[in-house]
Amino acid sequence: MLRRGDRFENYVIDDELGRGGSAIVYRAREADGGRVVALKVLDPHHRSAADLERLRREYEFAARLDHPRVVTMYGAGPGWLAMELLAGGPVSNLPRLADRLTALADVAAALDHIHYRGVVHCDVKPANILSGEDFAGTGGVLTDFGVAHAVSEFIKPDAHTVSRRRVPVEASLAYTAPELFGGRPPSAASDEYALACTAVELVTGAPPFVATTRMALIDQHLHRPPPALSRRFEWVPRAFDSVLARALAKLPDARYPTCTEFITLVRDALGTGPT
């Protein structure tokens, strides 16, 4: 554990921002008095080959994606990375629905960009959409590419067809598209499904499917139809149910062509939200 004033690589620690399952994130500044960053350092007990590989992927995928709504990376080394400081925290903390919808539009644009670049995020959820202290300046920013994949990883080089090898589910369960449970490779459509689950949570306070056990939650993703939220919330129009139903379609080919199209329809349906 690092403390205020400690030196780590080329950074000086200011404060601890938070802890995850395997890492601690610090507010730090470059030792030469330069920019302030978020410094993510793996816990000493979580430095297995898998932990190091996930951190490497997080840095390398984000570093090659040049988009204002994708977190900016500044540097990395064994067991650590330095990235853009987003001190506003998760956009789920934003009090105004209009701002949460804006954040969804920001991330939809980021997802469309990375999909065009042949990358699938694989872990879209509210906790991975952050903002700066001035939301109007930063908007919503997509973070944590630790389980991201390049689409090319699933293409057979000899036949240019999709590999049938089973792909382990690494995404957060409440936001996991049905096809991933069967081992189908992740795709832009599976990110869109996760974005739809995220949209429901940012609008209503909970994801569309909730269960007390892992198997029950998987069964809901696989078999239960999307919820009719207009029946639970008086201010939600039925048009929102229709928009959501397509983004949460069980078959990936039935979803919207882009994340931006989906979120645009969400914003049109909800308008200004509850009054």
mmCIF file of C-alpha atoms in Angstrom:
data_model
loop_
_atom_site.group_PDB
_atom_site.id
_atom_site.type_symbol
_atom_site.label_atom_id
_atom_site.label_comp_id
_atom_site.label_asym_id
_atom_site.label_seq_id
_atom_site.Cartn_x
_atom_site.Cartn_y
_atom_site.Cartn_z
ATOM 1 C CA MET A 1 0.000 0.000 0.000
ATOM 2 C CA LEU A 2 1.325 3.416 -0.969
ATOM 3 C CA ARG A 3 0.897 6.549 1.147
ATOM 4 C CA ARG A 4 0.753 10.242 0.426
ATOM 5 C CA GLY A 5 4.157 11.495 -0.673
ATOM 6 C CA ASP A 6 5.484 8.064 -1.671
ATOM 7 C CA ARG A 7 7.305 7.826 -4.978
ATOM 8 C CA PHE A 8 6.230 5.138 -7.436
ATOM 9 C CA GLU A 9 8.008 4.945 -10.759
ATOM 10 C CA ASN A 10 7.796 8.509 -12.099
ATOM 11 C CA TYR A 11 4.818 9.472 -9.932
ATOM 12 C CA VAL A 12 4.237 10.895 -6.459
ATOM 13 C CA ILE A 13 1.180 9.637 -4.575
ATOM 14 C CA ASP A 14 -1.408 12.205 -3.484
ATOM 15 C CA ASP A 15 -4.249 10.053 -2.198
ATOM 16 C CA GLU A 16 -5.999 6.702 -2.516
ATOM 17 C CA LEU A 17 -9.070 6.855 -4.744
ATOM 18 C CA GLY A 18 -10.436 3.345 -4.430
ATOM 19 C CA ARG A 19 -9.855 -0.394 -4.325
ATOM 20 C CA GLY A 20 -11.049 -3.145 -6.612
ATOM 21 C CA GLY A 21 -10.760 -6.897 -6.456
ATOM 22 C CA SER A 22 -7.104 -6.916 -7.485
ATOM 23 C CA ALA A 23 -5.835 -3.337 -7.574
ATOM 24 C CA ILE A 24 -5.673 0.006 -5.791
ATOM 25 C CA VAL A 25 -6.181 3.256 -7.682
ATOM 26 C CA TYR A 26 -4.364 6.352 -6.487
ATOM 27 C CA ARG A 27 -4.488 10.004 -7.369
ATOM 28 C CA ALA A 28 -0.889 10.769 -8.306
ATOM 29 C CA ARG A 29 1.134 13.413 -10.099
ATOM 30 C CA GLU A 30 4.155 13.214 -12.292
ATOM 31 C CA ALA A 31 7.311 13.708 -10.250
ATOM 32 C CA ASP A 32 8.426 16.609 -12.426
ATOM 33 C CA GLY A 33 5.281 18.541 -11.487
ATOM 34 C CA GLY A 34 3.363 17.568 -14.615
ATOM 35 C CA ARG A 35 -0.134 16.219 -14.990
ATOM 36 C CA VAL A 36 -2.258 14.549 -12.348
ATOM 37 C CA VAL A 37 -3.248 10.954 -13.151
ATOM 38 C CA ALA A 38 -5.128 7.961 -11.848
ATOM 39 C CA LEU A 39 -2.461 5.380 -11.006
ATOM 40 C CA LYS A 40 -3.688 1.779 -10.918
ATOM 41 C CA VAL A 41 -1.388 -0.632 -9.102
ATOM 42 C CA LEU A 42 -1.994 -4.353 -8.711
ATOM 43 C CA ASP A 43 -2.149 -5.628 -5.159
ATOM 44 C CA PRO A 44 0.930 -7.751 -4.276
ATOM 45 C CA HIS A 45 -1.374 -10.756 -3.805
ATOM 46 C CA HIS A 46 -2.892 -10.362 -7.284
ATOM 47 C CA ARG A 47 0.080 -10.497 -9.608
ATOM 48 C CA SER A 48 -0.519 -13.810 -11.298
ATOM 49 C CA ALA A 49 0.064 -14.180 -15.025
ATOM 50 C CA ALA A 50 -3.687 -13.719 -15.563
ATOM 51 C CA ASP A 51 -3.775 -10.514 -13.486
ATOM 52 C CA LEU A 52 -0.795 -9.054 -15.329
ATOM 53 C CA GLU A 53 -2.275 -10.010 -18.694
ATOM 54 C CA ARG A 54 -5.594 -8.337 -17.878
ATOM 55 C CA LEU A 55 -3.814 -5.121 -16.882
ATOM 56 C CA ARG A 56 -1.701 -5.257 -20.044
ATOM 57 C CA ARG A 57 -4.818 -5.640 -22.175
ATOM 58 C CA GLU A 58 -6.525 -2.801 -20.333
ATOM 59 C CA TYR A 59 -3.655 -0.480 -21.203
ATOM 60 C CA GLU A 60 -2.949 -1.622 -24.750
ATOM 61 C CA PHE A 61 -6.544 -1.622 -25.993
ATOM 62 C CA ALA A 62 -7.375 1.797 -24.559
ATOM 63 C CA ALA A 63 -4.035 3.267 -25.656
ATOM 64 C CA ARG A 64 -4.669 2.490 -29.320
ATOM 65 C CA LEU A 65 -8.215 3.879 -29.354
ATOM 66 C CA ASP A 66 -8.185 7.614 -29.969
ATOM 67 C CA HIS A 67 -11.594 8.883 -28.906
ATOM 68 C CA PRO A 68 -12.582 11.632 -26.430
ATOM 69 C CA ARG A 69 -15.008 9.274 -24.664
ATOM 70 C CA VAL A 70 -12.469 6.459 -24.220
ATOM 71 C CA VAL A 71 -10.207 6.777 -21.182
ATOM 72 C CA THR A 72 -6.756 8.145 -22.069
ATOM 73 C CA MET A 73 -3.700 6.109 -21.096
ATOM 74 C CA TYR A 74 -0.397 7.790 -20.194
ATOM 75 C CA GLY A 75 1.999 5.003 -19.268
ATOM 76 C CA ALA A 76 2.350 1.478 -17.941
ATOM 77 C CA GLY A 77 4.771 -1.048 -16.524
ATOM 78 C CA PRO A 78 4.668 -4.481 -14.865
ATOM 79 C CA GLY A 79 1.688 -4.412 -12.515
ATOM 80 C CA TRP A 80 0.675 -0.767 -13.002
ATOM 81 C CA LEU A 81 -0.744 1.778 -15.410
ATOM 82 C CA ALA A 82 -1.322 5.531 -15.382
ATOM 83 C CA MET A 83 -4.445 6.954 -16.989
ATOM 84 C CA GLU A 84 -6.755 9.935 -17.209
ATOM 85 C CA LEU A 85 -8.101 11.003 -13.818
ATOM 86 C CA LEU A 86 -11.915 10.916 -13.813
ATOM 87 C CA ALA A 87 -12.647 12.217 -10.345
ATOM 88 C CA GLY A 88 -16.397 12.555 -10.887
ATOM 89 C CA GLY A 89 -16.805 8.807 -10.422
ATOM 90 C CA PRO A 90 -19.464 6.581 -12.013
ATOM 91 C CA VAL A 91 -22.120 8.429 -14.005
ATOM 92 C CA SER A 92 -24.754 6.525 -12.022
ATOM 93 C CA ASN A 93 -24.040 9.135 -9.322
ATOM 94 C CA LEU A 94 -25.266 11.969 -11.550
ATOM 95 C CA PRO A 95 -28.494 13.319 -10.018
ATOM 96 C CA ARG A 96 -30.153 14.400 -13.283
ATOM 97 C CA LEU A 97 -31.572 11.821 -15.676
ATOM 98 C CA ALA A 98 -30.758 14.153 -18.576
ATOM 99 C CA ASP A 99 -27.055 13.965 -17.681
ATOM 100 C CA ARG A 100 -27.169 10.178 -17.352
ATOM 101 C CA LEU A 101 -28.749 9.968 -20.803
ATOM 102 C CA THR A 102 -26.029 12.251 -22.159
ATOM 103 C CA ALA A 103 -23.417 9.934 -20.660
ATOM 104 C CA LEU A 104 -25.087 6.977 -22.386
ATOM 105 C CA ALA A 105 -24.924 8.833 -25.706
ATOM 106 C CA ASP A 106 -21.239 9.588 -25.116
ATOM 107 C CA VAL A 107 -20.450 5.944 -24.453
ATOM 108 C CA ALA A 108 -22.573 4.773 -27.379
ATOM 109 C CA ALA A 109 -20.386 6.926 -29.637
ATOM 110 C CA ALA A 110 -17.264 5.476 -28.010
ATOM 111 C CA LEU A 111 -18.517 1.925 -28.509
ATOM 112 C CA ASP A 112 -19.353 2.532 -32.161
ATOM 113 C CA HIS A 113 -15.832 3.901 -32.601
ATOM 114 C CA ILE A 114 -14.115 0.906 -31.018
ATOM 115 C CA HIS A 115 -16.362 -1.516 -32.916
ATOM 116 C CA TYR A 116 -15.349 0.191 -36.165
ATOM 117 C CA ARG A 117 -11.748 -0.361 -35.073
ATOM 118 C CA GLY A 118 -12.417 -4.082 -34.558
ATOM 119 C CA VAL A 119 -12.504 -4.065 -30.755
ATOM 120 C CA VAL A 120 -15.218 -5.368 -28.415
ATOM 121 C CA HIS A 121 -15.231 -3.998 -24.862
ATOM 122 C CA CYS A 122 -16.937 -7.009 -23.216
ATOM 123 C CA ASP A 123 -17.629 -5.319 -19.862
ATOM 124 C CA VAL A 124 -19.973 -2.387 -20.440
ATOM 125 C CA LYS A 125 -21.676 -1.502 -17.156
ATOM 126 C CA PRO A 126 -22.352 1.604 -15.038
ATOM 127 C CA ALA A 127 -19.203 1.123 -12.946
ATOM 128 C CA ASN A 128 -17.089 1.391 -16.111
ATOM 129 C CA ILE A 129 -18.611 4.685 -17.275
ATOM 130 C CA LEU A 130 -16.961 7.562 -15.404
ATOM 131 C CA SER A 131 -16.823 11.326 -15.655
ATOM 132 C CA GLY A 132 -14.619 14.161 -14.522
ATOM 133 C CA GLU A 133 -15.571 16.523 -11.718
ATOM 134 C CA ASP A 134 -17.012 18.836 -14.385
ATOM 135 C CA PHE A 135 -19.447 16.567 -16.224
ATOM 136 C CA ALA A 136 -20.213 19.237 -18.798
ATOM 137 C CA GLY A 137 -16.542 19.215 -19.774
ATOM 138 C CA THR A 138 -15.804 15.484 -19.821
ATOM 139 C CA GLY A 139 -19.158 13.784 -20.394
ATOM 140 C CA GLY A 140 -19.282 10.041 -19.896
ATOM 141 C CA VAL A 141 -16.029 8.154 -20.496
ATOM 142 C CA LEU A 142 -15.679 4.421 -21.171
ATOM 143 C CA THR A 143 -13.047 2.747 -18.985
ATOM 144 C CA ASP A 144 -11.609 -0.688 -18.081
ATOM 145 C CA PHE A 145 -10.639 -2.632 -21.189
ATOM 146 C CA GLY A 146 -9.236 -5.505 -19.132
ATOM 147 C CA VAL A 147 -11.423 -8.160 -20.772
ATOM 148 C CA ALA A 148 -11.689 -6.500 -24.188
ATOM 149 C CA HIS A 149 -11.041 -8.522 -27.349
ATOM 150 C CA ALA A 150 -10.071 -7.802 -30.901
ATOM 151 C CA VAL A 151 -12.540 -9.304 -33.373
ATOM 152 C CA SER A 152 -9.556 -10.695 -35.267
ATOM 153 C CA GLU A 153 -8.891 -13.042 -32.334
ATOM 154 C CA PHE A 154 -11.941 -15.041 -33.400
ATOM 155 C CA ILE A 155 -11.280 -15.192 -37.145
ATOM 156 C CA LYS A 156 -9.654 -18.248 -38.667
ATOM 157 C CA PRO A 157 -6.726 -16.928 -40.705
ATOM 158 C CA ASP A 158 -7.052 -19.668 -43.308
ATOM 159 C CA ALA A 159 -10.756 -19.365 -44.114
ATOM 160 C CA HIS A 160 -11.637 -15.876 -42.824
ATOM 161 C CA THR A 161 -14.533 -17.364 -40.919
ATOM 162 C CA VAL A 162 -15.496 -17.042 -37.277
ATOM 163 C CA SER A 163 -13.816 -19.602 -35.048
ATOM 164 C CA ARG A 164 -16.091 -22.000 -33.200
ATOM 165 C CA ARG A 165 -13.795 -22.272 -30.198
ATOM 166 C CA ARG A 166 -15.660 -21.768 -26.926
ATOM 167 C CA VAL A 167 -15.166 -18.326 -25.411
ATOM 168 C CA PRO A 168 -15.291 -18.083 -21.592
ATOM 169 C CA VAL A 169 -17.737 -15.533 -20.171
ATOM 170 C CA GLU A 170 -15.733 -12.801 -18.422
ATOM 171 C CA ALA A 171 -18.276 -9.991 -18.482
ATOM 172 C CA SER A 172 -20.265 -8.948 -15.402
ATOM 173 C CA LEU A 173 -23.238 -11.282 -15.194
ATOM 174 C CA ALA A 174 -26.015 -8.683 -14.899
ATOM 175 C CA TYR A 175 -24.975 -7.239 -18.279
ATOM 176 C CA THR A 176 -24.005 -10.368 -20.212
ATOM 177 C CA ALA A 177 -25.617 -11.041 -23.596
ATOM 178 C CA PRO A 178 -27.357 -14.445 -23.953
ATOM 179 C CA GLU A 179 -25.162 -15.673 -26.807
ATOM 180 C CA LEU A 180 -22.039 -15.454 -24.636
ATOM 181 C CA PHE A 181 -23.363 -18.159 -22.318
ATOM 182 C CA GLY A 182 -23.277 -20.556 -25.253
ATOM 183 C CA GLY A 183 -19.661 -19.745 -26.029
ATOM 184 C CA ARG A 184 -20.318 -17.525 -29.030
ATOM 185 C CA PRO A 185 -17.547 -14.941 -29.574
ATOM 186 C CA PRO A 186 -18.318 -11.454 -28.230
ATOM 187 C CA SER A 187 -19.343 -8.881 -30.805
ATOM 188 C CA ALA A 188 -20.581 -5.323 -31.186
ATOM 189 C CA ALA A 189 -24.067 -6.737 -30.623
ATOM 190 C CA SER A 190 -23.086 -8.185 -27.243
ATOM 191 C CA ASP A 191 -21.705 -4.778 -26.201
ATOM 192 C CA GLU A 192 -25.013 -3.225 -27.287
ATOM 193 C CA TYR A 193 -26.916 -5.687 -25.098
ATOM 194 C CA ALA A 194 -24.723 -4.718 -22.145
ATOM 195 C CA LEU A 195 -25.319 -1.044 -22.948
ATOM 196 C CA ALA A 196 -29.068 -1.711 -22.918
ATOM 197 C CA CYS A 197 -28.799 -3.315 -19.469
ATOM 198 C CA THR A 198 -26.743 -0.326 -18.377
ATOM 199 C CA ALA A 199 -29.332 2.086 -19.775
ATOM 200 C CA VAL A 200 -32.095 0.389 -17.797
ATOM 201 C CA GLU A 201 -30.037 0.698 -14.606
ATOM 202 C CA LEU A 202 -29.207 4.363 -15.207
ATOM 203 C CA VAL A 203 -32.862 5.135 -15.906
ATOM 204 C CA THR A 204 -34.573 3.033 -13.205
ATOM 205 C CA GLY A 205 -31.887 2.219 -10.642
ATOM 206 C CA ALA A 206 -31.591 -1.510 -11.394
ATOM 207 C CA PRO A 207 -30.612 -3.679 -14.386
ATOM 208 C CA PRO A 208 -33.406 -5.399 -16.336
ATOM 209 C CA PHE A 209 -32.791 -8.848 -14.899
ATOM 210 C CA VAL A 210 -32.235 -9.445 -11.189
ATOM 211 C CA ALA A 211 -32.040 -12.800 -9.422
ATOM 212 C CA THR A 212 -30.747 -14.249 -6.165
ATOM 213 C CA THR A 213 -28.604 -16.950 -7.800
ATOM 214 C CA ARG A 214 -26.196 -17.062 -10.705
ATOM 215 C CA MET A 215 -28.125 -19.771 -12.533
ATOM 216 C CA ALA A 216 -31.435 -17.920 -12.157
ATOM 217 C CA LEU A 217 -29.890 -14.776 -13.606
ATOM 218 C CA ILE A 218 -28.449 -16.674 -16.553
ATOM 219 C CA ASP A 219 -31.851 -18.255 -17.165
ATOM 220 C CA GLN A 220 -33.459 -14.806 -17.274
ATOM 221 C CA HIS A 221 -30.949 -13.543 -19.841
ATOM 222 C CA LEU A 222 -31.571 -16.632 -21.940
ATOM 223 C CA HIS A 223 -35.345 -16.982 -21.691
ATOM 224 C CA ARG A 224 -37.183 -14.085 -20.030
ATOM 225 C CA PRO A 225 -38.483 -11.304 -22.298
ATOM 226 C CA PRO A 226 -37.282 -7.744 -21.673
ATOM 227 C CA PRO A 227 -39.232 -6.043 -18.888
ATOM 228 C CA ALA A 228 -42.103 -3.680 -19.679
ATOM 229 C CA LEU A 229 -40.839 -0.800 -17.576
ATOM 230 C CA SER A 230 -43.794 1.434 -18.446
ATOM 231 C CA ARG A 231 -45.905 -0.832 -16.227
ATOM 232 C CA ARG A 232 -43.621 -0.227 -13.236
ATOM 233 C CA PHE A 233 -42.885 3.477 -13.706
ATOM 234 C CA GLU A 234 -45.731 5.821 -14.571
ATOM 235 C CA TRP A 235 -43.431 8.357 -16.217
ATOM 236 C CA VAL A 236 -41.852 5.792 -18.582
ATOM 237 C CA PRO A 237 -43.669 5.719 -21.961
ATOM 238 C CA ARG A 238 -44.472 2.492 -23.751
ATOM 239 C CA ALA A 239 -42.220 3.633 -26.592
ATOM 240 C CA PHE A 240 -39.255 3.058 -24.286
ATOM 241 C CA ASP A 241 -40.307 -0.592 -23.834
ATOM 242 C CA SER A 242 -40.313 -1.068 -27.608
ATOM 243 C CA VAL A 243 -36.899 0.546 -28.058
ATOM 244 C CA LEU A 244 -35.445 -1.528 -25.235
ATOM 245 C CA ALA A 245 -36.927 -4.785 -26.489
ATOM 246 C CA ARG A 246 -34.899 -4.672 -29.698
ATOM 247 C CA ALA A 247 -31.604 -3.871 -27.956
ATOM 248 C CA LEU A 248 -32.248 -6.753 -25.536
ATOM 249 C CA ALA A 249 -33.239 -9.224 -28.252
ATOM 250 C CA LYS A 250 -32.037 -12.750 -27.513
ATOM 251 C CA LEU A 251 -30.584 -13.044 -31.025
ATOM 252 C CA PRO A 252 -27.702 -10.625 -31.676
ATOM 253 C CA ASP A 253 -28.657 -10.096 -35.328
ATOM 254 C CA ALA A 254 -32.016 -8.681 -34.217
ATOM 255 C CA ARG A 255 -30.472 -5.755 -32.311
ATOM 256 C CA TYR A 256 -29.791 -2.249 -33.620
ATOM 257 C CA PRO A 257 -27.010 -1.744 -36.182
ATOM 258 C CA THR A 258 -25.222 0.723 -33.889
ATOM 259 C CA CYS A 259 -25.214 1.713 -30.239
ATOM 260 C CA THR A 260 -25.787 5.346 -31.192
ATOM 261 C CA GLU A 261 -29.032 4.500 -32.993
ATOM 262 C CA PHE A 262 -30.266 2.674 -29.902
ATOM 263 C CA ILE A 263 -29.443 5.465 -27.434
ATOM 264 C CA THR A 264 -30.825 8.140 -29.761
ATOM 265 C CA LEU A 265 -34.165 6.314 -29.701
ATOM 266 C CA VAL A 266 -33.939 5.965 -25.904
ATOM 267 C CA ARG A 267 -33.491 9.727 -25.515
ATOM 268 C CA ASP A 268 -36.316 10.450 -27.955
ATOM 269 C CA ALA A 269 -38.643 8.105 -26.063
ATOM 270 C CA LEU A 270 -37.856 9.440 -22.575
ATOM 271 C CA GLY A 271 -37.673 13.120 -23.427
ATOM 272 C CA THR A 272 -36.898 15.067 -20.255
ATOM 273 C CA GLY A 273 -37.826 12.195 -17.951
ATOM 274 C CA PRO A 274 -40.048 12.463 -14.837
ATOM 275 C CA THR A 275 -41.420 15.868 -13.908
#
